[in-house]
Each structure stands twice: as C-alpha cells, then as structure tokens.
XYZ file of C-alpha atoms in Angstrom:
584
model
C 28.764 24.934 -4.671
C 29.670 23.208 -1.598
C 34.078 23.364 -0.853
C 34.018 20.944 1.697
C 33.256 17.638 1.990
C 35.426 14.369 0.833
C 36.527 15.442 -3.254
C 33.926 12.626 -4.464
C 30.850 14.637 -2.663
C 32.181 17.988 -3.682
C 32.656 16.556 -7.638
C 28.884 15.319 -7.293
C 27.707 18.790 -5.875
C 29.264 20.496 -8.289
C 28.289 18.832 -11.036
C 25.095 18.984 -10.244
C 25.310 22.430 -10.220
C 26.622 22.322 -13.624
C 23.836 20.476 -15.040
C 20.808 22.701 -13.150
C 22.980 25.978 -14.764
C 22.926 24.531 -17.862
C 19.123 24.449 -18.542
C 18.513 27.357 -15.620
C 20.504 29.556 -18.332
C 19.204 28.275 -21.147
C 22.391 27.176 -22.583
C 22.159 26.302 -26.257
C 22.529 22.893 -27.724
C 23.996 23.731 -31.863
C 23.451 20.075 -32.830
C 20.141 20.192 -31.901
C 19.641 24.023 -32.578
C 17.822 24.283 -28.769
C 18.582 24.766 -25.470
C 20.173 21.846 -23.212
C 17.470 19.436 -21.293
C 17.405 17.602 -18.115
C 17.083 14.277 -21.053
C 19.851 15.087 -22.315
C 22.336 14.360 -19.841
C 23.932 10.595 -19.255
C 26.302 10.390 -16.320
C 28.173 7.567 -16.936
C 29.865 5.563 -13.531
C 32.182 2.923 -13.083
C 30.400 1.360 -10.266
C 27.515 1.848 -8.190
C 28.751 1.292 -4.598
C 30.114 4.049 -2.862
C 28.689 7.398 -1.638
C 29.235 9.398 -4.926
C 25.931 8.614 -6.472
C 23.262 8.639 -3.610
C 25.127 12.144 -2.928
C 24.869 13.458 -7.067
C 21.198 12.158 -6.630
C 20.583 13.640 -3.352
C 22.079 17.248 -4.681
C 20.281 17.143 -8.004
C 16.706 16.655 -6.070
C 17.536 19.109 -3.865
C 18.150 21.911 -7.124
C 14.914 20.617 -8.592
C 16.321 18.750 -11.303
C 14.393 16.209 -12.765
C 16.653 12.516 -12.384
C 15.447 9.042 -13.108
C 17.591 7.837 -9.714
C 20.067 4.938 -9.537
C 19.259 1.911 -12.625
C 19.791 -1.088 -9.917
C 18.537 -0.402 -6.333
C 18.634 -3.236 -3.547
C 15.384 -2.287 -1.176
C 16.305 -3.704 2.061
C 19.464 -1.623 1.654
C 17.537 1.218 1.577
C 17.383 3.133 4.816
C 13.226 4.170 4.646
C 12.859 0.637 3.485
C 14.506 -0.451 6.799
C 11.607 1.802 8.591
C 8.984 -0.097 7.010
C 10.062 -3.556 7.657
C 10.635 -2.431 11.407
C 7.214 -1.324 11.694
C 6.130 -4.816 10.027
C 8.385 -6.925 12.265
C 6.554 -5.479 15.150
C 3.022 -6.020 13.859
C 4.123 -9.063 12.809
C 4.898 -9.876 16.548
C 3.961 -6.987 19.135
C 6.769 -8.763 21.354
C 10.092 -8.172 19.530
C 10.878 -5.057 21.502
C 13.750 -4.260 19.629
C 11.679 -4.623 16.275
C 9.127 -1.922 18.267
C 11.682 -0.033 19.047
C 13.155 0.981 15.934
C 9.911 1.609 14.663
C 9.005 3.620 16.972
C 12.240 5.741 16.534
C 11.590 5.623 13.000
C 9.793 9.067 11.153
C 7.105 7.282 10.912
C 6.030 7.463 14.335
C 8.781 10.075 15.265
C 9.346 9.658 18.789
C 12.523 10.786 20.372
C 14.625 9.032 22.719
C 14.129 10.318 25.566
C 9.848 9.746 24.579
C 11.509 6.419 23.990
C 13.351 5.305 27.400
C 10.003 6.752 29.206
C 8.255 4.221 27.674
C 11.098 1.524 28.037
C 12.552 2.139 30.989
C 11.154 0.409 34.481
C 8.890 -1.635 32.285
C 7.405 -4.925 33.653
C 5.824 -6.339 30.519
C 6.985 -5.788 26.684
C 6.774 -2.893 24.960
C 4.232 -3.398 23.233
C 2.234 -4.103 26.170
C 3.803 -0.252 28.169
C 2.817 1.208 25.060
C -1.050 -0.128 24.942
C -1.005 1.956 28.622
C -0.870 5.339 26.743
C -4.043 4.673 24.169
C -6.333 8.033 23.906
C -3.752 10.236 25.601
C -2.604 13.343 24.244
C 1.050 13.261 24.231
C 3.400 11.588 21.328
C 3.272 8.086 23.157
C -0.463 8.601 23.013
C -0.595 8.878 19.285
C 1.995 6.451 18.534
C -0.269 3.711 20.684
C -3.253 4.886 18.955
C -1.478 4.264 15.714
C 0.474 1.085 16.620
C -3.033 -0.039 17.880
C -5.142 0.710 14.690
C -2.635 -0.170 11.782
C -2.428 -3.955 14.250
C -5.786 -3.795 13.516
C -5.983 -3.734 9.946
C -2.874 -5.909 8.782
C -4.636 -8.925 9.939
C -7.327 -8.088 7.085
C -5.267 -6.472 4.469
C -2.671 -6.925 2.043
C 1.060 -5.639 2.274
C 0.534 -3.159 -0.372
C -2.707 -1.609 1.342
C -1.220 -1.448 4.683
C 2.028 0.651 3.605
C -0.259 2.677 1.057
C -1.809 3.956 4.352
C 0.953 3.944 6.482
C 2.677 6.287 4.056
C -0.370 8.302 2.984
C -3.407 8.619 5.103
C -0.883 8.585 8.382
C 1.989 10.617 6.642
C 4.626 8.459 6.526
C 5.811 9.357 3.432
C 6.266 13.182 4.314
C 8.025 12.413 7.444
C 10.577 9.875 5.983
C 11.330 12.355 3.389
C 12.063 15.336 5.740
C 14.637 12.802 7.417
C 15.933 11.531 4.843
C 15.360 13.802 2.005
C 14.475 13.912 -1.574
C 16.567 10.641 -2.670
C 14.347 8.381 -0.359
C 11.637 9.317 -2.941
C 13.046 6.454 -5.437
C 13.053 3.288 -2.387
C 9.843 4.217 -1.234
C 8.210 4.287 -4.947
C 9.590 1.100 -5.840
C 8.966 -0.680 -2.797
C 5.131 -0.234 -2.929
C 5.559 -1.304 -6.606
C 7.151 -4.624 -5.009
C 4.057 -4.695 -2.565
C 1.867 -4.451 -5.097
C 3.313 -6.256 -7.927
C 4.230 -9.459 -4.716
C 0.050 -9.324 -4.348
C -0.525 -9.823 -7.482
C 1.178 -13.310 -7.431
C 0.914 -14.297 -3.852
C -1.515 -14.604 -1.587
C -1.599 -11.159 0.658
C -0.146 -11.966 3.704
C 2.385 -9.379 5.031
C 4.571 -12.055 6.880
C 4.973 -13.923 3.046
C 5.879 -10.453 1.764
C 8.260 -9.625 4.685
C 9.944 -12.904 4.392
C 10.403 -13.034 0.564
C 11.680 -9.594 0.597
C 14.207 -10.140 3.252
C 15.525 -13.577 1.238
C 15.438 -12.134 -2.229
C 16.965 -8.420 -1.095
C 14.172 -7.097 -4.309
C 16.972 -6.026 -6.924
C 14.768 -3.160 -8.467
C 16.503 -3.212 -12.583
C 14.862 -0.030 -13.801
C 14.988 1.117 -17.489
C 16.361 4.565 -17.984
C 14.080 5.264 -20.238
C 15.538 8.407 -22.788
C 12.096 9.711 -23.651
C 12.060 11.200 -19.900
C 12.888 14.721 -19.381
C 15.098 13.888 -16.933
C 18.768 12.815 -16.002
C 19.783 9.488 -16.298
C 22.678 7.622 -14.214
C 23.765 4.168 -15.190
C 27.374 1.839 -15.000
C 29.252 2.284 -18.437
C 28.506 -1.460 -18.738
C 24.795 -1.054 -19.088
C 25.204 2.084 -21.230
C 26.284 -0.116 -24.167
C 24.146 0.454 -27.257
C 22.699 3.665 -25.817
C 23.551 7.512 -26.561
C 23.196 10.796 -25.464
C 23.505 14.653 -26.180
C 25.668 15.157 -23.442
C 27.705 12.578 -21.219
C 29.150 12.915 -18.447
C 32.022 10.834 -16.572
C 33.058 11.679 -13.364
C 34.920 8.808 -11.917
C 37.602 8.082 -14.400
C 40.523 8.205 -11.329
C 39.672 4.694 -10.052
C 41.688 2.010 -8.607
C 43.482 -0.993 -11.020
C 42.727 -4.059 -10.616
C 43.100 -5.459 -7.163
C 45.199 -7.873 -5.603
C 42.427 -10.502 -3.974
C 45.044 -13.123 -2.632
C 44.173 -15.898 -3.327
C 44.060 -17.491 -7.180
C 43.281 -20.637 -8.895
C 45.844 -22.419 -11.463
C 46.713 -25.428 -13.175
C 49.334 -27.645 -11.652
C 51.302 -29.939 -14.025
C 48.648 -32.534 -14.389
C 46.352 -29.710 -14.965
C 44.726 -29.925 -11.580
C 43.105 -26.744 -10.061
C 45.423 -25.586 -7.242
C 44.951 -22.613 -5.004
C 47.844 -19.940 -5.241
C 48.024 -17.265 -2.193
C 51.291 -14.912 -0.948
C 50.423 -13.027 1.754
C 52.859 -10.487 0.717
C 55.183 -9.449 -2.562
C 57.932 -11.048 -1.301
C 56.226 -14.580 -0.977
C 55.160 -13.973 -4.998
C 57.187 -17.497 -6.394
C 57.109 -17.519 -10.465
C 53.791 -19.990 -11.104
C 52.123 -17.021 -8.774
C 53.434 -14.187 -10.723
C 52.159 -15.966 -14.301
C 49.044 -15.707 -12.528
C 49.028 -12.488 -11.546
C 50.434 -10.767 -14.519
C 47.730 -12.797 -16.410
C 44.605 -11.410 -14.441
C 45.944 -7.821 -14.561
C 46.331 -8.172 -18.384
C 42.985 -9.449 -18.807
C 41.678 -6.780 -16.558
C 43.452 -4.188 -18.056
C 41.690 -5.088 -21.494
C 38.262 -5.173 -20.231
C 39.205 -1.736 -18.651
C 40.016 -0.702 -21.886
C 37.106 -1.902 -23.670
C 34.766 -0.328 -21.219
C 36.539 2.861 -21.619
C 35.631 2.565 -25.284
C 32.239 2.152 -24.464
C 31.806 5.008 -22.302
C 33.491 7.617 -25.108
C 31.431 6.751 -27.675
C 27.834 7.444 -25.711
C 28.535 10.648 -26.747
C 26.779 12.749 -29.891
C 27.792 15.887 -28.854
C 29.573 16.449 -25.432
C 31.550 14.275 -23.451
C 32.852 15.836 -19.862
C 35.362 13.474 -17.868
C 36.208 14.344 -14.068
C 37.491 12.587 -11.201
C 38.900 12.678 -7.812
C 41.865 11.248 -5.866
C 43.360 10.654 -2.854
C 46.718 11.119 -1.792
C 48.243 8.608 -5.215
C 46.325 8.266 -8.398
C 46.148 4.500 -9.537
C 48.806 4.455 -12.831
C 47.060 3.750 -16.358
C 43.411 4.927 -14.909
C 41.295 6.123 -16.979
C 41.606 9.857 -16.393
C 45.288 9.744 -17.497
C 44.492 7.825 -20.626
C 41.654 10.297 -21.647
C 45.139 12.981 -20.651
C 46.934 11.639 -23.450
C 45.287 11.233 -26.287
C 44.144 14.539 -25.971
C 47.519 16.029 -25.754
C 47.515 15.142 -29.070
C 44.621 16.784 -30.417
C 45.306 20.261 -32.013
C 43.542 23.715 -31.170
C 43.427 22.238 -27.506
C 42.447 25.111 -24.915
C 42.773 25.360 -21.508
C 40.743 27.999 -19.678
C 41.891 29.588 -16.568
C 40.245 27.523 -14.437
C 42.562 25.241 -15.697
C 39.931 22.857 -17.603
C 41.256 22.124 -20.825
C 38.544 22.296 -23.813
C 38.846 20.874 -27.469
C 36.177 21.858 -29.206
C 34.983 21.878 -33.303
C 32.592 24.227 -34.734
C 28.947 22.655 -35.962
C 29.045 22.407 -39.584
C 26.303 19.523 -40.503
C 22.426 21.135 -40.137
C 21.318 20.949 -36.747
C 19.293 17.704 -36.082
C 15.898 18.442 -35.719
C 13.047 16.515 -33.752
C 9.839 16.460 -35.672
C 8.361 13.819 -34.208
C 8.799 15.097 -30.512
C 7.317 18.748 -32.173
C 4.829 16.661 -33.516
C 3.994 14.648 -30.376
C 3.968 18.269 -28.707
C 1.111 19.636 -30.675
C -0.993 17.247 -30.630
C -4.935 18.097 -29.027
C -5.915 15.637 -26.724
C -9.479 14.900 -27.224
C -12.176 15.980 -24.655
C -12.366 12.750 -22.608
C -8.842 12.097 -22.238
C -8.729 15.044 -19.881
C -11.902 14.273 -17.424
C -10.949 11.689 -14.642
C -12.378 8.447 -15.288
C -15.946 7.897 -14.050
C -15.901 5.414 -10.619
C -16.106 1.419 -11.316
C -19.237 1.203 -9.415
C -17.732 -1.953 -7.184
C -20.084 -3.408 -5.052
C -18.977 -3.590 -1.769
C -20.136 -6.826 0.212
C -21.304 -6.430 3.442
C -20.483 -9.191 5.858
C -23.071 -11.039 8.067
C -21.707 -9.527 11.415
C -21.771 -5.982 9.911
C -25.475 -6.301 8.800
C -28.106 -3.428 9.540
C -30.500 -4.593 12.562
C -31.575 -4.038 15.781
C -30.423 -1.643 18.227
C -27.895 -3.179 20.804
C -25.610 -2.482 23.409
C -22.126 -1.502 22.572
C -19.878 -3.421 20.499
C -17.063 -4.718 22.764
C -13.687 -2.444 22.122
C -10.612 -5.215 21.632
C -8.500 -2.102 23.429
C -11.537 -1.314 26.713
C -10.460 0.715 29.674
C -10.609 -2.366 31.726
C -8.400 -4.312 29.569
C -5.564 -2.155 27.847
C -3.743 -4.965 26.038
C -7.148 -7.036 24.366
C -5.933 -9.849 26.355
C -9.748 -10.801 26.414
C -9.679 -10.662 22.284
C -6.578 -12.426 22.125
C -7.621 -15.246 24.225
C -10.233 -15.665 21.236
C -8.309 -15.802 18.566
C -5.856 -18.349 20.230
C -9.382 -20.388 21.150
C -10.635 -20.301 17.379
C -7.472 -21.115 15.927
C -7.357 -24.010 18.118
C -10.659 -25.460 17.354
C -10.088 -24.657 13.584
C -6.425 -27.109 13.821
C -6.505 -29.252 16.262
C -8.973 -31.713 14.143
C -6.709 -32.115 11.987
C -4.363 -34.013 14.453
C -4.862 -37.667 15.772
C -6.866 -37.338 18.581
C -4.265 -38.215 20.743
C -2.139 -35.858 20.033
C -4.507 -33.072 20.556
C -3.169 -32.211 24.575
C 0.949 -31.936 23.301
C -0.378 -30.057 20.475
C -2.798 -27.539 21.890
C -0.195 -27.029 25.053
C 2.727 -26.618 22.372
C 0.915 -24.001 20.470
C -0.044 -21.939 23.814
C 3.164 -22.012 24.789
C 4.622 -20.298 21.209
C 1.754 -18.230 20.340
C 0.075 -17.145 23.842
C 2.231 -14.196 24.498
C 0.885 -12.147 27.005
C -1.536 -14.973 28.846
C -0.159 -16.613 32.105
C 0.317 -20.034 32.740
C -3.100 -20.680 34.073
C -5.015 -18.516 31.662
C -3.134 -21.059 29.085
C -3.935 -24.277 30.871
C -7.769 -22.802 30.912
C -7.537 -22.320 27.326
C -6.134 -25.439 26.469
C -8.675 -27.368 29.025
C -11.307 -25.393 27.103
C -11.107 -26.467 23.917
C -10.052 -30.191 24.703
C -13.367 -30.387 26.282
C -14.956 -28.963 23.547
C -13.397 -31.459 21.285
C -14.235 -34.095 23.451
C -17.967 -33.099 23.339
C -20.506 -36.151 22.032
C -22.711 -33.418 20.408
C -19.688 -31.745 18.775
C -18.594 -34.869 17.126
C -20.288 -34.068 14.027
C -18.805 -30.827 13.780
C -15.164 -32.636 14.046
C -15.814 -34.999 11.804
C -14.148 -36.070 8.873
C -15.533 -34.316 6.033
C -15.925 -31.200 7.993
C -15.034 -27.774 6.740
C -13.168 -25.007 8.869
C -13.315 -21.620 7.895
C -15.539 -22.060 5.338
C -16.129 -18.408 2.953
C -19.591 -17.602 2.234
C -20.275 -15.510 -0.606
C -23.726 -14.919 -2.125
C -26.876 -12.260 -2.660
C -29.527 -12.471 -0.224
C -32.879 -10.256 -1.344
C -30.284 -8.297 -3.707
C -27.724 -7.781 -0.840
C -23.921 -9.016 -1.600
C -23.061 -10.535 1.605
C -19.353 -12.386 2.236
C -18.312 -14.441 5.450
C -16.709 -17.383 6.496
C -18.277 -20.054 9.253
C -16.570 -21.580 11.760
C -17.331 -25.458 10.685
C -19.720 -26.339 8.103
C -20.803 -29.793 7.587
C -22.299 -30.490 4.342
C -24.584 -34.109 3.614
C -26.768 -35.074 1.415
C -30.000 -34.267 3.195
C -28.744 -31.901 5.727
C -26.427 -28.792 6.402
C -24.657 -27.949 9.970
C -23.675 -24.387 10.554
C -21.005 -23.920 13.530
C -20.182 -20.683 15.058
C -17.730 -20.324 17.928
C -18.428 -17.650 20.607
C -16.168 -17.542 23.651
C -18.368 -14.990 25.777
C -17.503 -15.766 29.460
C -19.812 -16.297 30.951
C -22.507 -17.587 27.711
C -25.983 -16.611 27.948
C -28.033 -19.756 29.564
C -31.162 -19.615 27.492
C -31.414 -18.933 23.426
C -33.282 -15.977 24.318
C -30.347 -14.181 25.968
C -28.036 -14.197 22.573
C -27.021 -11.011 21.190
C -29.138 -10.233 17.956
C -25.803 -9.174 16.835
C -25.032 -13.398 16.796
C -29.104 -14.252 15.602
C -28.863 -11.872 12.540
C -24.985 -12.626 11.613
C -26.314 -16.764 11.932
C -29.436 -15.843 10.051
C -27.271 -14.854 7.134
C -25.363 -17.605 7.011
C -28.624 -19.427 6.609
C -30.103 -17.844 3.881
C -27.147 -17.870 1.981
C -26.786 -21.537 2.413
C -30.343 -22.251 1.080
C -29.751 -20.324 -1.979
C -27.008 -22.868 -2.216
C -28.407 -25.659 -1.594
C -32.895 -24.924 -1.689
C -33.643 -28.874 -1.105
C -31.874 -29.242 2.104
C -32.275 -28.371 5.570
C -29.922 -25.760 7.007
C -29.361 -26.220 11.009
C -27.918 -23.887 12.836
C -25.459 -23.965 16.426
C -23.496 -21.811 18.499
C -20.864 -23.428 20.287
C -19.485 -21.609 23.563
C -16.337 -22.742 24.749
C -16.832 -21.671 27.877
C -17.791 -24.648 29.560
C -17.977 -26.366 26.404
C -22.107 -25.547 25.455
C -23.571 -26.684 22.607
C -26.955 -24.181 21.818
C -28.861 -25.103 18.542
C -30.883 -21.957 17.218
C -34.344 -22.257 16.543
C -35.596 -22.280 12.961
C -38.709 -19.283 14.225
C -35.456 -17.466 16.066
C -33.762 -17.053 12.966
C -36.603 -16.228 10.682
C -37.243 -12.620 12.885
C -33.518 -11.877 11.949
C -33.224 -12.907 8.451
C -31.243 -10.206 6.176
C-alpha cells in the first residue's frame, strides 16, 4: 500500500487494497454464507470531480479487480479521447499544424519530441506537407507519414466509427494509449466508439458531423451500474437512492460545508429580486446574513438527508473513511457518523485504531437460488459455435471492375509528387463542376475564386487561377450546356446487377429525358488523350458500366455516353461499338 501521495490518493490505494484482499483471501460473507465478491462492493462518493476516483479506479485495474468505472463520464474530458479528436482535427484539415502536432505526439503515433522538432523545425511548407517528405522511409517519421497518409485515405470513404475501430485496432492504438495512460483509459475509449457507433446510426457518417457534435454536446456517457456484474461499482450517494449492497463503502465523509459563493438573490420590500454580495464578513449587513443563514440551513438538511441515504445502502457492511487537510469542516459527515456511534454499546477499537461495532448473524444466511440456478444451467450446442458469416454481398464499383491489363494505376502519394498536389487539384476541379451550377451564372467567377482561395491549400496562386479558368470554361462550353442544365443530376449513385454482378457508383452528371439518357464523367488528365482510341480501358469499362446499369433502368431509352476533360475544356462522346468491347 502506497504511504505517499496526497491522503485522498493514499485512502483510494488503500482501499483498493482492501477490497482485492478481501476476495484474494476468500473472506467470508455470514449473511450470505459465501465468500465476499467483486459485486458486492458499492463505494459510495459525494462528488465526482476531483482526483480521488480516477485514482481508486486506476489502482483497482491495476490489482486486477473487476470495476464497472465512473457512472457519468464527459468524453472530451477524457485525456485518450483528446488523442483521437487530435488525430481527426488533422485529417479533417492536414493544415492545422498544431492539430498535427498533438497527434503526432499522441501514443498513437508515438513520436518524441525531439522526432517532432526534426520534422518542424526549418520547415517551409506545413506540416503536413514536411511530413508527406518521409513516406516509405524506415525511421518513426517514416511510419507515422505512411500512417497519416493511409488513414487520410480512408476517412474520406468511411464512417467515424470505422475509422477509430482501425485506428485503435488494426494500427494499435488502443495498446499504446493504454501503456500511457493505463488501465482506467479502458472505460473513455469503450464508450467513445459506442458514441461513434451509436452517432452513425442516426446521422449520416461524416467524421467532421461527428467531431463537431461531440465537441458541442461534451457526450455525457450516464452508465447503469448494473448489480448483476461481478464487479465493483462507484456512484454519487445521490444516484445510489433505491439501490443496495452487501458491502458499502464511504470514503469521503470529511468534506467541505456549504460554501460561501458571494453573491445571493433576495426579495426587497416590494418583493423585487435584488442581488446581495459582501466581499468580506465584515461587509455581512442583516438582510445578507438572513440570507446566508437561510442557504446554510437548507444545505445543511439536504446534507443530512443524503447522509441518510448513503447509511442505509447497506445490508451488511458499511465502512466510512475520509481525509483532511490541515482543519476538518465542523458538522461533516465523518464527525456525525463519530457520534452516534459513541453511543452504540460493545463498540471496539482495534489497535490500528479503527473502531468496529459489530453484531453476530442470527437470521439464516440468505441464499441465492436463482444465481445457483442460473449457474448450472447447460447451454445448448449452438449457443457455443460462433455464428456462421452473413454472406453480404460486396458490390464492386465500376472503376474497380476486372478487365484488361493496363499500365499502373496513378499513386495520389508518386515519387514525383510527395504531397498529391496533382490528386488534389482534382478533387477541388470536381467539386467545382458538381456546385457551381447551382449558382446564377454570374456569380460563378466570385464563387469559384472564393472557394480556391478557402479550400486550395497547398496550390499557388496561378495553379488556382488555372483551376478556376478551367472549369469556367468548361461551364461556359455550348456542348456542355445540357449537362448544366436545369434538371441535371450531380453525383448521381448507381446501384444495380449487371449479368449477376452487384455493381455501385455514382456519375458525375446524369441527365435523364424522356427519350434519352446523358452520362457525364469528369477526367482532368493533363494533357487528355486526342482521339477516343487513346482512353484508358480503365475509363471505357468503368463508362461501360454505367451504361448497362442505366438500361436495366430504363430498357426503352437510349443511354449516351461523354467524357468531359477539363483540361482545355474537351467534350469526347464514346462510341456505342467502344463501349460494347468493355461491357461488365
């Protein structure tokens, strides 16, 4: 048992150490004619804030004993939860350096500081841009930009919950934050992919939603201590009303009265509210004394009443401890509890100097059929084989389609361009051409040259004025207007079976009449192939599939298919005979 320490960390050590020598020993229980269990314990506290229970959690974890944690638990407070929301700040938006930072420092990634101010230090970009530079190399900034690189990857296509499932399994997250933090991070991290999950369920899954609503809210976790757990419970005496236990435990009956918060509100003579405040006792006129004696009476009665409450959780044993400083508040608990059992008779005190009142067990010990019962019960033969797989189908998506062979698939992270400014230039293009139709049409310059200027981190000035002159042309374009028109779809989902095949996507644009159906891809290749013949089959066989699973749709009407590059703004219809060599 630990002897030093503040006296509220010592009382927590020690008695955890009580209650793991209680069932270690095999210490009998005579009402219940057993030995004591981990479920049979209730510590009972006044309050949650302060370091006494994280500490009594932290110690019993650490002895193996089994403890349902703390019954309220604010996530963002929560220092692994911190960790997590770093890491999602920064691939929320790869240039909050600070955000990076502490991510980075976090156990998740687990670089030191001085891996740290190598990577920060005589930068000329952001960080996350210094820490693309160390992709595929061996050392810890290596990994950490290999990791950084592929978990950017996937939160753009999955939900919160999935995301910090791997983060904390596949990639180890969860071992690492719990050899810095220990045991007691076991609770936040649990409950906060509960909240993931449980936020997916009724939202859409977007990680920035998540992020944001979790930050606003703060996630107060209210978790039922539920007393058919083997396992230690902790509550405030205030929840513990209608509940009972073998043994209870109160450790924090030495707390402060009721304190003195300055300013108070009373009733002048025409009974209008009036603030009272005294900086000091001597300033304390009569109408503020009324008021103060009033609140401390009323306090002092629902002091009492809790006090009530938290004797009488007891069936069998009720332990009360506390700690002090250098005064002990007059009328706390721990000196009420003092007298009335001054009065009891037969009262012991051992030479430790605990003082014990004890009665013998005369009733018949309480027995617990039903739990025997529930004990020996046989499980039948199925209940203990793992359930057989769901047999999902997984659909495939048009771009991901088996074909031909062809060159390699362009890397978003190539030697020749570390940061994927090439892939981000795309995205900025396509979500662009998939807004800006939206606007008035003379609005679309301010607007596209606003957006750049928020959203095209990393691009210069010119590379953003070519963007921007890009699409305005392509907007612009007579044989585009159809695609633009009113009516028009962007980022339309596909979903269908094609020969048998689930296949998913979404299309660009998608115009939809009565006799006829416009398919729109955008590429933004520079420079675009010249002649039909030069596209990728990658493109032919991902358009092909968009065709076929548009005439299952709609089998009276012709399907037409384009490819738009914005790269000099190049409208290429695809041949009906092209398509038909790639169809799925």
């Amino acid at each position: 048992v630990a002897t030093t320490g503040s006296a509220d960390a010592r009382l927590a050590v020690k008695i955890a150490h009580t209650i793991k020598g209680w069932v270690a020993n095999g210490e009998m229980l005579p009402a219940r004619a057993r030995p004591i269990r981990y479920g049979d314990v209730l510590v009972l506290v006044r309050k949650r804030s302060g370091a006494f229970i994280p500490t009594l959690v932290r110690t019993l974890k650490e002895l193996g004993v089994a403890v349902g944690g703390l019954d309220r638990l604010v996530l963002v407070n929560q220092i692994a939860v911190q960790d997590l929301l770093a890491l999602a700040d920064a691939l929320l938006l790869p240039d909050d350096d600070l955000q990076l930072a502490g991510a980075l420092k976090s156990p998740i990634f687990g670089l030191s500081e001085d891996d740290l101010f190598t990577l920060a230090h005589g930068r000329t970009g952001s960080l996350a841009v210094a820490l693309a530079r160390h992709r595929a190399g061996a050392s810890a900034l290596g990994r950490a930009a290999d990791l950084f690189t592929h978990l950017a990857q996937r939160a753009d296509f999955t939900g919160p919950h999935t995301l910090f499932a791997e983060v904390l399994g596949e990639h180890g997250g969860r071992a690492r934050l719990l050899a810095r933090l220990g045991p007691d991070a076991v609770d936040a991290i649990d409950e906060f992919l509960g909240t993931a999950l449980a936020h997916e369920r009724a939202h859409p899954p977007s990680l920035q939603l998540f992020v944001q609503w979790l930050r606003q809210g703060g996630a107060m976790v209210k978790r039922e201590q539920d007393a058919g757990l083997d396992q230690v419970r902790i509550m405030t005496v205030h929840n513990a009303k209608g509940l009972q236990a073998p043994i209870v435990i109160l450790p924090d009956t030495i707390g402060p009265g009721a304190t003195d918060r300055g300013v108070r509100w009373g009733d002048d003579f025409d009974g209008t509210k009036l603030p009272y405040w005294a900086p000091n006792a001597s300033f304390h006129v009569p109408p503020y004394r009324d008021l103060l004696d009033a609140e401390r009476a009323a306090a002092e009665r629902e002091s009492h009443r809790l006090l009530y409450v938290a004797l009488t959780r007891a069936e069998d044993r009720l332990l009360i401890a506390g700690w002090q400083g250098k005064t002990r508040p007059q009328g706390c608990w721990y000196d009420l509890i003092a007298e009335g059992f001054s009065r009891l008779p037969e009262l012991e005190q051992a030479p430790d100097g605990v003082l014990r009142y004890a009665s013998a067990q005369t009733a018949p010990p309480r027995t617990e059929a039903a739990a025997a019962a529930a004990q020996s019960c046989v499980l039948p033969e199925w209940a203990l084989r793992p359930a057989p797989p769901e047999g999902v189908e997984e659909a495939l998506s048009p771009s991901a389609l088996p074909g031909e062979d062809e060159g390699p698939v362009a890397n978003p992270r190539a030697a020749n361009d570390p940061t994927g400014q090439r892939f981000r230039r795309g995205r900025l293009v396509h979500a662009l051409l998939q807004h800006l139709p939206d606007q008035p049409p003379e609005r679309w310059e301010a607007t596209a040259r606003s957006y750049l200027d928020r959203s095209g981190g990393g691009l210069t000035p010119e590379e953003r004025a070519e963007v921007a002159a890009e699409v305005l042309a392509l907007l612009r374009h007579p044989d585009c207007a159809a695609a633009f028109a009113p009516g028009s779809l962007a980022e339309a989902p596909l979903a269908g079976r094609v020969r048998g095949r689930l296949i998913a996507g979404q299309v660009d644009r998608l115009v939809v009449t009565s006799g006829r159906i416009l398919v729109v891809d955008f590429k933004t290749n520079r420079p675009p192939p010249v002649r039909e013949e030069e596209v990728a089959p990658l493109y032919l066989r991902q358009m092909a599939a968009y065709r076929a699973l548009l005439r299952a749709a709609y089998p009276d009407r012709e399907v037409a298919c384009v490819l738009i590059w914005t790269y000099g703004a190049t409208v290429m219809p695809l041949p009906p005979t092209m398509l038909d060599a790639h169809e799925p």
